Amino acid sequence: MLTFARWKYFAILVVLIFSVIYALPNAYPQDPSVQISAARPTGTQVDATLAKRVEGILAKAQISSKSILVENQGNLMVRLTDTDLQTRAADLLRPQLGSEYVVALSLAPTVPDWLQAFGAKPMPRGLDLQGGVHFTMQVDQDAALNKRLEAYVEDVRSTLRDSSVSYTSVVRRGNEAIVATLAAGANADKAQKQLRTAFPTLTQSLDGQTLTLEIPQSELQRISLDAIEQNLTTLRNRINAFGVAEPVIQRQGTDRIVIQLPGLQDTAEAKRRIGATATLEFRAVVGDEATAAAAVRDRNVPPDARVYYNEAKQPLLLSKRLLVSGDQLVNAIPSNDQQGQPSVSITLNAIGGQRMLNHTLENVGKRLGIVYVEQIPITQIVDGKEVRTTRSEERVISSSTIQGVFGKDFQTTGLSRDEANSLARDLKSGALAAPMTFVEERVVGPSLGAENVKRGTTAVMFSFIFALSFFLIYYRMFGLITCLALLLNLLMVVAVMSLPIVGATMSLPGFAGLALSVGMSVDANVLINERIREELRAGMPPQTAIATGYDKASGTIFDSNMTALLAGLALLMFGTGPLKGFAITMIVGILTSVFTAVTVSRGIATLIYGKRRKLKSIAI
Amino acid sequence: MKIFPLTLLPNDANINFMKLRWVSIAVAALIMFVAIGAMFTRNFNFALDFTGGNLVEVHLDKAIPLDQVRERLAVDGYDSAQVQTYGSGTELLIRLQPREGDASASATAHAAAAVMKAVSGEGNNAKILRNEFVGPQVGKELALNGLYALIFVIVGFLIYIAFRFEWKFAVAAIITTLHDVIVVAGWFAISGHEFDLTVLAGILSVMGYSINDTIVVFDRVRENFRSMRADPETILNKSINQTLSRTVITSFVAFLTVVALYIYGGGSLRGMAESQMLGIIIGTLSSIFVACPLLTLGILKVSKQDLLPKAKDEAALARRP
């Protein structure tokens, strides 16, 4: 008979309340606003005084704001009425507030506090709905591997040297191994022992006097992974210093990084800041300028040295052995040395500091070279195919004499003011472990974004109106039930999509996903209603017909939706960007439509028809 | 005549679809071969997502002749620029292949500059609404991922349907679904309409829709095989007729919702909506005219034994002394 357990009603009620709470924030429009925060975590204050100052600047330019308040996390939010004012205000404030503050465009929520208390937030919107810049960057893993392997080779050499095992050569064999050829009569056992302590992860094999160190696959993978992780961190630092309210910086696949900067329009500036790949290398100077010039002239460069050039194209020999690299750098601040000359105060991490200490202990009075390395991406057409490579431009920026023993804190001098500033900035934001190239770039204007939101909502609204009016006319009372189920379905999809844990981003294809979920939900409801009609035609009494109709249709609904779900899963797994949003909407829509069609609509039908004793006919 | 209940189709529909099976399968096969032929001969009009290149969307105060824009772009080294109007005549969508030797890092900026130069004139302000650059490598990967997704879906369907129904049903459903996907894809090859990422998504969702429709019919076939005493052909016919009104109504309403997407969703969703509209029509027809007829042919011919719950038989056999 037509019955429906009480706890199920309760469950539906809970779902309804939950859906309303989490879907509601999307109904509140967001204020275009300008977010002002301190450029450095300490020092500058974001407070009422700053608010007064900002108010004054805006008043002078006759830009009226909704509010200027210090909001969450010590950010000053200037809420404005439209996006044009927003850009104007930001452009006005940026130069006037100077480099101590970061001025960013953002969208401030207007969701009331009681809703926020539940953790309810509006769905994050994709760039196609709010405008901004999207970059995909390719990380050059080969370069990262090369760099790391070269360092290995150098380390093997120095380990052998330090343990006084003489060798004739240490070379790389592809990406898998390092081959050390020991000198005749050298103690191979000792070498093996020393190397095992120094490189526990490498597997060794000895063949005569040839020692092969295999680099395990896992190690190579770790190097690649570390490289992309370090690049991610570096990019985050660079972008945070840059002033974008809610940037997205994500890894995609094994070697790509996706960056989304909502609200931003100036790609050139963004690219310059993101793509800067300067780093420093500290190397010991071998000989002096005269020896270097002679070495270049005679083409007789010592095996452990390499020729570098400075700004004035003067050659200088530096050790091949990398003493400290940019990734061991912790901080770099532009400052003035004792003579008032521009300099950069550098702080290294523990490992780098230790190496520097060891080196300076033995080499006071000798010279230390600092090499500025910049990766310049170049694209060439080879055999009709685009080939991306990077050229690294290296130049000696300083080769000062080591005055005394120092560890992790020291200063480097001999720079121009501009050089000191830009070097300090690039270094502070961290070095990239591997060079990157831009492989994809999308800029969406804010007006187009707003237009897309309007189009999307209109489209979804009309799909609903079309479907609902058909049901109301065709199925009458059961059409009404179906409509309620469909509306709850929409509410549920929006609520689930808004949950931060789902991590969905609303984009234009997402709207299509919503419309599609209407379609799926329609299918389930039609199956039920047609089944009930069928049972009625077969002569069943109304209540039995309803119950049988729901029972029989449920199995079909399950099977048909599970297969559709597979298609959604495929899209989620293999799609990127906006397609993922579409896939999530589709999957959520399918799941909720099964629930609303099978459970909710049955609950409502039971509520209407279940208690009537002498039910003669039903409106279907 | 009674107005209620409203029906689109007579309740006692009893059309002999099986009698038409040779005709319907032949027609479906013909359409499919045309689609495949079109894919090979005409190729797709792949969008930026797949080919790589630049896309710039600009808004102008006044409409200008498109040929003039093309010529000016060619002067700047963009030879095969595609220029088309978008919505009203004052919005232009311009597609450019990167110029030779243009580094990817500056391709967007160069394209934007060239477009601005080509479209702005006296008293005509241009504003860039959208500017995209996609590297060729990215596009290739997308196409490959699309293929993987297709394979994943097919294998997934096969396993699920074989598990829940029977392998003959699984194979028939997959053939039907592939037919639908090929026909929709073929349409994009024939019409030359742009094939972008959203179209790919649309086609994958067509797979979901098509299989859904087929499963509903198959579900009824399975039910009838278990409850009716009749030859397979009668059962198949009966099943199609019983689900006919559901199939037509669902498709009708689903079609309406996608039409809303097509009309109101704007240019970016048009391709997706188009693939779905077509998919719904083809998917509906194929679930009736292709899926069930397939179950009567060759090795796919179903019999009552295929669908009898096997577990029950074994349990019954086990109980015998």
PDB file of N, CA and C in Angstrom, chain B residues 305 308-320:
ATOM      1  N   GLN B 305      16.273 -17.640 -22.099  1.00  0.00           N
ATOM      2  CA  GLN B 305      17.303 -18.189 -21.202  1.00  0.00           C
ATOM      3  C   GLN B 305      18.317 -17.133 -20.775  1.00  0.00           C
ATOM      4  N   LEU B 308      16.789 -15.174 -17.692  1.00  0.00           N
ATOM      5  CA  LEU B 308      16.256 -15.783 -16.474  1.00  0.00           C
ATOM      6  C   LEU B 308      17.294 -15.615 -15.372  1.00  0.00           C
ATOM      7  N   PRO B 309      16.822 -15.239 -14.207  1.00  0.00           N
ATOM      8  CA  PRO B 309      17.776 -15.051 -13.106  1.00  0.00           C
ATOM      9  C   PRO B 309      18.529 -16.350 -12.846  1.00  0.00           C
ATOM     10  N   LYS B 310      19.830 -16.329 -13.095  1.00  0.00           N
ATOM     11  CA  LYS B 310      20.601 -17.561 -13.018  1.00  0.00           C
ATOM     12  C   LYS B 310      20.795 -18.036 -11.590  1.00  0.00           C
ATOM     13  N   ALA B 311      20.976 -17.097 -10.709  1.00  0.00           N
ATOM     14  CA  ALA B 311      21.233 -17.474  -9.313  1.00  0.00           C
ATOM     15  C   ALA B 311      20.108 -18.341  -8.764  1.00  0.00           C
ATOM     16  N   LYS B 312      18.893 -17.951  -9.143  1.00  0.00           N
ATOM     17  CA  LYS B 312      17.725 -18.658  -8.623  1.00  0.00           C
ATOM     18  C   LYS B 312      17.746 -20.113  -9.115  1.00  0.00           C
ATOM     19  N   ASP B 313      18.072 -20.277 -10.412  1.00  0.00           N
ATOM     20  CA  ASP B 313      18.113 -21.634 -10.973  1.00  0.00           C
ATOM     21  C   ASP B 313      19.104 -22.509 -10.233  1.00  0.00           C
ATOM     22  N   GLU B 314      20.269 -21.911 -10.044  1.00  0.00           N
ATOM     23  CA  GLU B 314      21.298 -22.688  -9.366  1.00  0.00           C
ATOM     24  C   GLU B 314      20.882 -23.039  -7.958  1.00  0.00           C
ATOM     25  N   ALA B 315      20.256 -22.067  -7.301  1.00  0.00           N
ATOM     26  CA  ALA B 315      19.792 -22.328  -5.942  1.00  0.00           C
ATOM     27  C   ALA B 315      18.758 -23.448  -5.963  1.00  0.00           C
ATOM     28  N   ALA B 316      17.868 -23.416  -6.983  1.00  0.00           N
ATOM     29  CA  ALA B 316      16.830 -24.432  -7.092  1.00  0.00           C
ATOM     30  C   ALA B 316      17.441 -25.798  -7.371  1.00  0.00           C
ATOM     31  N   LEU B 317      18.433 -25.784  -8.248  1.00  0.00           N
ATOM     32  CA  LEU B 317      19.113 -27.048  -8.559  1.00  0.00           C
ATOM     33  C   LEU B 317      19.810 -27.618  -7.331  1.00  0.00           C
ATOM     34  N   ALA B 318      20.387 -26.729  -6.581  1.00  0.00           N
ATOM     35  CA  ALA B 318      21.129 -27.173  -5.408  1.00  0.00           C
ATOM     36  C   ALA B 318      20.216 -27.822  -4.370  1.00  0.00           C
ATOM     37  N   ARG B 319      18.955 -27.354  -4.355  1.00  0.00           N
ATOM     38  CA  ARG B 319      18.018 -27.884  -3.358  1.00  0.00           C
ATOM     39  C   ARG B 319      17.568 -29.306  -3.698  1.00  0.00           C
ATOM     40  N   ARG B 320      17.687 -29.664  -4.975  1.00  0.00           N
ATOM     41  CA  ARG B 320      17.217 -30.998  -5.362  1.00  0.00           C
ATOM     42  C   ARG B 320      18.089 -32.086  -4.739  1.00  0.00           C
TER      43      ARG B 320
END
